[in-house]
Coordinates of C-alpha atoms and ligand atoms in Angstrom, one line a residue:
M937 CA 10.2 19.2 -20.8
N938 CA 10.9 15.7 -19.7
V939 CA 14.4 14.2 -20.1
P940 CA 14.7 10.7 -18.5
L941 CA 18.1 9.4 -17.6
L942 CA 17.5 6.5 -20.0
D943 CA 14.7 5.8 -22.5
L944 CA 14.9 2.1 -23.6
K945 CA 11.5 2.3 -25.3
A946 CA 12.9 4.8 -27.9
Q947 CA 15.5 2.2 -28.9
Y948 CA 13.0 -0.7 -28.9
R949 CA 10.6 1.1 -31.2
V950 CA 13.2 1.1 -34.0
I951 CA 14.2 -2.6 -33.7
K952 CA 10.9 -4.1 -32.5
P953 CA 10.1 -6.1 -35.7
E954 CA 13.6 -7.6 -36.0
V955 CA 13.8 -8.5 -32.3
M956 CA 10.3 -10.0 -32.2
S957 CA 11.0 -12.3 -35.1
A958 CA 14.3 -13.4 -33.5
I959 CA 12.4 -14.2 -30.3
E960 CA 9.7 -16.0 -32.2
A961 CA 12.4 -18.2 -34.0
V962 CA 13.8 -19.2 -30.6
C963 CA 10.3 -20.1 -29.3
D964 CA 9.7 -22.1 -32.4
E965 CA 12.9 -24.0 -31.9
Q966 CA 12.2 -24.5 -28.1
G967 CA 16.0 -24.6 -27.4
F968 CA 16.5 -22.1 -24.6
V969 CA 19.9 -22.7 -22.9
L970 CA 23.2 -22.4 -24.7
G971 CA 23.0 -24.1 -28.1
P972 CA 23.6 -22.7 -31.6
R973 CA 22.0 -19.3 -31.0
V974 CA 24.4 -18.7 -28.1
V975 CA 27.4 -20.0 -30.2
A976 CA 26.4 -17.7 -33.0
F977 CA 26.3 -14.7 -30.7
E978 CA 29.6 -15.6 -29.0
E979 CA 31.2 -15.7 -32.4
A980 CA 29.8 -12.4 -33.4
A981 CA 30.9 -10.8 -30.1
A982 CA 34.4 -12.3 -30.4
Q983 CA 34.7 -10.8 -33.9
Y984 CA 33.4 -7.4 -32.8
I985 CA 35.7 -7.2 -29.8
G986 CA 38.6 -8.8 -31.6
S987 CA 39.2 -11.7 -29.2
R988 CA 40.0 -15.3 -30.0
Y989 CA 37.3 -16.6 -27.6
A990 CA 34.1 -15.3 -26.2
I991 CA 32.0 -17.2 -23.6
G992 CA 28.5 -16.2 -22.7
C993 CA 27.4 -16.4 -19.1
A994 CA 24.5 -15.3 -16.9
S995 CA 25.7 -11.8 -15.9
G996 CA 28.6 -9.4 -15.8
S997 CA 29.1 -10.3 -12.2
D998 CA 29.5 -14.0 -13.2
A999 CA 31.9 -13.0 -16.0
L1000 CA 34.1 -11.5 -13.3
L1001 CA 33.6 -14.5 -11.0
L1002 CA 34.4 -17.1 -13.7
S1003 CA 37.5 -15.2 -14.6
L1004 CA 38.8 -15.3 -11.0
M1005 CA 37.8 -19.0 -10.7
A1006 CA 39.7 -19.9 -13.9
M1007 CA 42.7 -18.1 -12.5
D1008 CA 42.4 -20.2 -9.4
V1009 CA 41.8 -17.3 -7.0
K1010 CA 40.9 -18.7 -3.6
A1011 CA 40.9 -18.1 0.1
G1012 CA 44.0 -16.2 1.3
D1013 CA 44.7 -14.6 -2.1
E1014 CA 44.4 -10.9 -2.7
V1015 CA 43.0 -9.1 -5.8
I1016 CA 43.5 -5.4 -6.4
T1017 CA 40.7 -3.1 -7.6
I1018 CA 39.2 0.3 -7.0
P1019 CA 36.7 1.3 -4.3
F1020 CA 34.8 3.7 -6.6
T1021 CA 32.9 1.1 -8.7
F1022 CA 29.8 -1.0 -8.8
F1023 CA 29.6 -3.5 -6.0
A1024 CA 30.1 -6.6 -8.1
T1025 CA 33.7 -5.7 -9.0
A1026 CA 34.6 -6.2 -5.3
S1027 CA 32.1 -8.8 -4.2
V1028 CA 33.2 -11.5 -6.6
I1029 CA 36.6 -11.4 -5.0
S1030 CA 35.1 -11.9 -1.5
R1031 CA 32.8 -14.6 -2.7
L1032 CA 35.9 -16.8 -3.4
G1033 CA 37.2 -16.1 0.1
A1034 CA 39.9 -13.8 -1.4
K1035 CA 40.5 -10.3 -0.1
P1036 CA 39.8 -7.1 -2.2
V1037 CA 42.7 -4.7 -1.8
F1038 CA 41.7 -1.2 -2.9
V1039 CA 43.7 1.4 -4.7
D1040 CA 42.5 4.9 -5.3
I1041 CA 41.4 6.4 -8.6
Q1042 CA 42.6 9.3 -10.8
P1043 CA 40.5 12.4 -10.2
D1044 CA 39.8 13.2 -13.8
T1045 CA 38.9 9.8 -15.4
F1046 CA 37.7 8.0 -12.2
N1047 CA 39.8 5.0 -13.3
I1048 CA 42.5 3.2 -11.3
D1049 CA 45.7 5.2 -10.7
P1050 CA 48.5 3.0 -12.0
A1051 CA 51.0 4.9 -9.9
L1052 CA 49.4 3.4 -6.7
I1053 CA 49.2 -0.2 -7.8
E1054 CA 52.7 -1.4 -7.1
R1055 CA 52.8 -0.6 -3.4
A1056 CA 49.5 -2.6 -3.0
I1057 CA 51.0 -5.7 -4.4
T1058 CA 52.0 -8.5 -1.9
P1059 CA 53.2 -12.1 -2.4
R1060 CA 49.5 -13.0 -2.2
T1061 CA 48.3 -10.8 -5.0
K1062 CA 46.8 -12.9 -7.8
A1063 CA 45.1 -10.4 -10.0
I1064 CA 44.2 -6.7 -10.8
I1065 CA 40.7 -5.8 -11.9
P1066 CA 40.8 -2.4 -13.5
V1067 CA 37.3 -1.0 -14.2
H1068 CA 36.7 0.9 -17.5
L1069 CA 34.4 3.2 -15.6
F1070 CA 31.6 5.0 -17.4
G1071 CA 32.9 3.7 -20.8
Q1072 CA 36.5 4.9 -20.9
C1073 CA 39.4 2.4 -20.6
A1074 CA 41.8 2.5 -17.7
D1075 CA 45.5 3.0 -18.4
M1076 CA 46.1 -0.5 -19.6
A1077 CA 49.7 -0.1 -20.8
A1078 CA 50.8 1.0 -17.4
I1079 CA 48.7 -1.7 -15.6
N1080 CA 49.9 -4.5 -17.9
E1081 CA 53.5 -3.4 -17.5
I1082 CA 53.3 -3.9 -13.7
A1083 CA 51.3 -7.1 -14.0
K1084 CA 53.8 -8.7 -16.3
R1085 CA 56.7 -7.8 -14.1
K1086 CA 54.9 -9.1 -11.0
N1087 CA 53.4 -12.1 -12.8
I1088 CA 49.8 -11.4 -11.9
Y1089 CA 46.6 -11.6 -14.0
V1090 CA 44.7 -8.6 -15.3
I1091 CA 40.9 -8.9 -15.6
E1092 CA 39.2 -6.0 -17.3
D1093 CA 35.8 -5.0 -15.8
A1094 CA 34.5 -3.8 -19.2
C1095 CA 30.8 -4.1 -18.1
Q1096 CA 30.3 -0.4 -19.0
A1097 CA 32.7 -0.3 -22.0
I1098 CA 31.6 -2.6 -24.8
G1099 CA 33.0 -1.0 -28.0
A1100 CA 35.5 1.3 -26.2
S1101 CA 39.1 1.1 -27.2
Q1102 CA 42.6 2.1 -26.3
G1103 CA 45.1 2.5 -29.2
N1104 CA 43.9 0.1 -31.8
K1105 CA 42.5 -2.5 -29.4
R1106 CA 39.0 -2.8 -28.1
A1107 CA 38.2 -3.3 -24.4
G1108 CA 38.1 -7.0 -23.7
I1109 CA 41.5 -7.8 -25.2
L1110 CA 43.6 -5.4 -23.2
G1111 CA 44.1 -7.8 -20.3
D1112 CA 44.0 -11.5 -19.7
T1113 CA 40.2 -11.6 -19.7
G1114 CA 37.5 -9.0 -20.4
C1115 CA 34.1 -9.0 -18.6
F1116 CA 30.9 -7.7 -20.1
S1117 CA 27.4 -7.2 -18.9
F1118 CA 24.2 -7.2 -20.9
F1119 CA 22.1 -5.7 -18.1
P1120 CA 19.4 -3.7 -19.9
S1121 CA 21.0 -0.3 -19.1
K1122 CA 24.4 -1.2 -20.5
N1123 CA 25.4 0.0 -24.0
L1124 CA 24.5 -3.4 -25.3
G1125 CA 21.5 -4.5 -23.2
G1126 CA 19.5 -7.7 -23.3
F1127 CA 15.9 -8.3 -22.3
G1128 CA 17.1 -9.4 -18.8
D1129 CA 20.4 -10.4 -17.4
G1130 CA 23.4 -11.7 -19.4
G1131 CA 27.2 -11.6 -19.6
L1132 CA 30.2 -12.5 -21.6
I1133 CA 33.9 -13.1 -21.0
T1134 CA 36.5 -12.6 -23.7
T1135 CA 40.1 -13.9 -23.8
N1136 CA 42.9 -14.8 -26.2
D1137 CA 44.1 -17.5 -23.8
K1138 CA 42.9 -21.0 -24.7
A1139 CA 43.5 -22.5 -21.3
L1140 CA 41.4 -19.8 -19.6
A1141 CA 38.7 -20.1 -22.2
D1142 CA 38.4 -23.8 -21.8
S1143 CA 38.4 -23.5 -18.0
M1144 CA 35.6 -20.8 -18.0
S1145 CA 33.5 -22.7 -20.6
M1146 CA 33.7 -25.7 -18.3
L1147 CA 33.1 -23.8 -15.0
R1148 CA 29.9 -22.1 -16.4
V1149 CA 28.3 -25.6 -16.8
H1150 CA 29.0 -27.1 -13.3
G1151 CA 32.6 -27.8 -14.1
S1152 CA 31.7 -30.4 -16.7
Q1153 CA 32.7 -31.0 -20.3
V1154 CA 31.3 -34.5 -20.5
R1155 CA 27.8 -34.6 -19.0
Y1156 CA 27.6 -35.8 -15.4
L1157 CA 31.4 -36.0 -15.2
H1158 CA 32.7 -33.0 -13.1
E1159 CA 36.4 -32.0 -13.2
A1160 CA 36.0 -28.8 -11.2
I1161 CA 33.4 -27.4 -8.8
G1162 CA 31.7 -25.0 -11.2
F1163 CA 28.2 -23.6 -11.1
N1164 CA 25.3 -22.7 -13.4
S1165 CA 26.0 -19.5 -15.3
R1166 CA 24.7 -19.9 -18.8
L1167 CA 23.5 -17.4 -21.4
D1168 CA 19.9 -18.0 -22.6
A1169 CA 19.2 -18.5 -26.3
L1170 CA 16.5 -15.8 -26.1
Q1171 CA 19.0 -13.3 -24.7
A1172 CA 21.6 -14.3 -27.3
A1173 CA 19.0 -13.9 -30.2
V1174 CA 18.1 -10.4 -28.9
L1175 CA 21.7 -9.4 -28.4
Q1176 CA 22.7 -10.7 -31.9
V1177 CA 20.1 -8.3 -33.4
K1178 CA 21.2 -5.4 -31.2
L1179 CA 25.0 -5.9 -31.8
K1180 CA 24.5 -4.7 -35.4
Y1181 CA 23.3 -1.4 -34.1
L1182 CA 25.9 -0.9 -31.4
D1183 CA 28.3 1.3 -33.3
Q1184 CA 25.5 3.5 -34.4
W1185 CA 24.2 3.9 -30.9
T1186 CA 27.8 4.5 -29.6
E1187 CA 28.1 7.3 -32.2
G1188 CA 24.9 8.8 -30.8
R1189 CA 26.3 8.8 -27.3
R1190 CA 29.5 10.3 -28.4
R1191 CA 27.7 13.0 -30.4
N1192 CA 25.6 13.9 -27.3
A1193 CA 28.7 14.0 -25.0
E1194 CA 30.4 16.3 -27.5
R1195 CA 27.4 18.6 -27.6
Y1196 CA 27.2 18.7 -23.8
Q1197 CA 30.9 19.7 -23.9
Q1198 CA 30.1 22.7 -26.2
L1199 CA 26.9 23.7 -24.4
F1200 CA 28.6 23.7 -21.0
A1201 CA 31.6 25.7 -22.4
Q1202 CA 29.1 28.4 -23.5
A1203 CA 26.9 28.2 -20.4
R1204 CA 27.7 30.3 -17.3
V1205 CA 28.5 27.3 -15.1
D1206 CA 32.2 28.3 -14.4
G1207 CA 33.5 26.5 -11.4
W1208 CA 30.3 24.5 -10.9
V1209 CA 30.5 21.8 -13.5
T1210 CA 33.5 19.8 -14.5
V1211 CA 32.9 17.8 -17.7
P1212 CA 34.5 14.3 -18.2
P1213 CA 37.8 14.4 -20.1
T1214 CA 38.9 11.8 -22.7
V1215 CA 42.5 10.7 -22.4
A1216 CA 44.5 10.7 -25.7
G1217 CA 44.3 7.3 -27.4
N1218 CA 41.0 6.4 -25.7
F1219 CA 37.7 5.9 -27.5
H1220 CA 35.1 6.7 -24.9
V1221 CA 31.6 5.0 -25.3
Y1222 CA 29.8 7.0 -22.5
N1223 CA 27.8 4.4 -20.8
Q1224 CA 27.4 7.4 -18.5
Y1225 CA 28.1 11.0 -19.0
T1226 CA 29.3 11.9 -15.5
V1227 CA 30.1 15.4 -14.4
R1228 CA 31.5 16.7 -11.2
V1229 CA 29.4 19.4 -9.5
Q1230 CA 29.2 21.4 -6.3
K1231 CA 26.0 21.1 -4.2
R1232 CA 25.4 17.8 -6.0
D1233 CA 22.4 16.6 -4.1
E1234 CA 20.6 20.0 -4.3
L1235 CA 21.3 20.1 -8.1
R1236 CA 19.9 16.6 -8.5
N1237 CA 16.7 17.6 -6.8
F1238 CA 16.4 20.7 -8.9
L1239 CA 16.9 18.6 -12.0
K1240 CA 14.2 16.2 -10.9
D1241 CA 11.8 19.1 -10.1
N1242 CA 12.4 20.3 -13.7
G1243 CA 11.8 16.9 -15.3
V1244 CA 15.4 15.8 -15.8
G1245 CA 16.6 12.4 -14.7
S1246 CA 20.1 11.9 -13.2
E1247 CA 21.8 9.4 -11.0
V1248 CA 24.7 9.1 -8.6
Y1249 CA 27.1 6.4 -9.7
Y1250 CA 28.3 5.7 -7.0
P1251 CA 27.4 7.4 -3.7
L1252 CA 29.4 5.2 -1.2
P1253 CA 32.8 3.7 -2.1
M1254 CA 33.4 0.0 -1.4
H1255 CA 35.8 0.5 1.5
L1256 CA 33.1 2.3 3.5
Q1257 CA 30.3 -0.2 2.9
Q1258 CA 28.9 -1.9 5.9
C1259 CA 29.7 -5.4 4.5
Y1260 CA 33.3 -4.5 4.2
R1261 CA 33.9 -3.0 7.7
D1262 CA 35.9 -6.1 8.5
L1263 CA 38.6 -5.0 6.0
G1264 CA 39.3 -2.3 8.5
Y1265 CA 39.5 0.7 6.1
Q1266 CA 38.7 4.1 7.7
K1267 CA 37.1 7.2 6.1
G1268 CA 39.9 9.1 4.4
A1269 CA 41.7 6.0 3.2
F1270 CA 40.9 6.8 -0.4
P1271 CA 40.3 10.5 -0.6
I1272 CA 39.9 10.8 -4.4
S1273 CA 37.2 8.1 -4.4
E1274 CA 35.5 9.6 -1.5
K1275 CA 35.4 13.1 -3.0
A1276 CA 34.2 11.6 -6.3
A1277 CA 31.3 9.9 -4.5
D1278 CA 30.3 13.3 -3.1
E1279 CA 30.5 15.2 -6.4
V1280 CA 29.6 13.0 -9.3
L1281 CA 26.3 13.2 -11.2
S1282 CA 25.4 11.2 -14.3
L1283 CA 23.3 13.0 -16.9
P1284 CA 21.1 11.6 -19.7
V1285 CA 23.3 10.7 -22.7
Y1286 CA 21.4 7.9 -24.5
P1287 CA 21.6 8.0 -28.3
E1288 CA 18.0 9.0 -29.0
L1289 CA 18.3 12.3 -27.1
T1290 CA 17.3 15.3 -29.2
E1291 CA 19.0 18.7 -29.5
P1292 CA 16.2 20.5 -27.6
Q1293 CA 16.6 18.0 -24.7
L1294 CA 20.3 18.4 -24.5
R1295 CA 19.9 22.2 -24.5
Y1296 CA 17.2 22.0 -21.8
V1297 CA 19.4 19.9 -19.5
V1298 CA 22.2 22.4 -19.7
E1299 CA 19.8 25.3 -19.3
V1300 CA 18.3 23.8 -16.1
I1301 CA 21.8 23.4 -14.7
E1302 CA 22.8 26.9 -15.7
S1303 CA 19.7 28.3 -13.9
F1304 CA 20.6 26.4 -10.8
C1305 CA 24.2 27.8 -10.9
K1306 CA 22.9 31.3 -11.3
R1307 CA 20.8 31.0 -8.2
G1308 CA 24.1 30.3 -6.4
Ligands
PLP1118 C1 26.9 -3.7 -14.5 C2 28.3 -3.8 -13.9 C3 28.7 -5.0 -13.4 C4 27.8 -6.2 -13.2 O1 27.1 -6.6 -14.2 P1 25.7 -7.5 -14.0 O2 25.4 -8.0 -15.4 O3 24.7 -6.5 -13.5 O4 26.0 -8.6 -13.0 C5 30.0 -5.1 -12.9 N1 30.8 -4.1 -12.9 C6 30.4 -2.9 -13.4 C7 31.4 -1.8 -13.5 C8 29.2 -2.7 -13.9 O5 28.8 -1.5 -14.4

């Protein structure tokens, strides 16, 4: 049996007529950058997330960068985040000449450990970027409490967490800004790159809207040194169609995650596979279903030989990356992140997976464990 990590064609087959007519409409209009299609999508996204403002931009990475720029993060400043994340979370800090200061994660959720944040704060700390890794929100109550007391900003890296929530609030309104990515493999994926920033703060919203178009509100008059990070009308039109289906797809991911939980509990994989927990009050959207396993690389090859796709998100923490050797971190600096990097494996969890496919994935893992 073949079980790919992700099958975007299965999703496309269902929505093809609707998406194609939206694309055709944009082509007929010949308006491709920002414009009414982008505004309509921004409004729909703001309503979905529950934010006062939503600003489309070119990628999730740019959403993070625009947030930092609007908060005036610059050379000499420090921004706290986790080393166990996608590269962009850290690189945007460095691109502004500021310094990423890493804090280790919690072993169960893979999210930032709030108990470690306070000792990483210095007079130069401008912001914290918690990442809602794999689709589950970081402990925002604890993070916001520290940030308020220390008067620093909170930027949610919600690139993997559109539709996730904590308490009765969705990811994107749990901090000062929320950053989303529409990279095709995200839960809401475009037909190319795209991103969005949400906020309830008018000053930040105005600033980010201006920075994404070269720091200009009135054409050819520049009040800040912005850059070009706009959302295309074609992407907005596709995303607007897909947004209607997002909750239904999220339910599919959650159903599959729950089924894995049951199947792994019944399988003889004791001590080999640790399934991802959901913290009380969190609504997990499973952009990835990430387990911890022993002999991870061997298992990954075994899965591949048996037709099952999997991926390691992420194999090398940021503090050990070559480009960050100047930060001076040593191996052992963030033991929980380093251990996670050695043990995590993301399994197929996309909504269109079938019951036989889910069973097959668990059977293959069980037979690997039986071999010892
Ligand atoms: C995808 C992702 C990003 C970057 O998004 P792009 O749209 O690819 O630039 C940032 N952070 C995390 C955690 C992501 O998963």
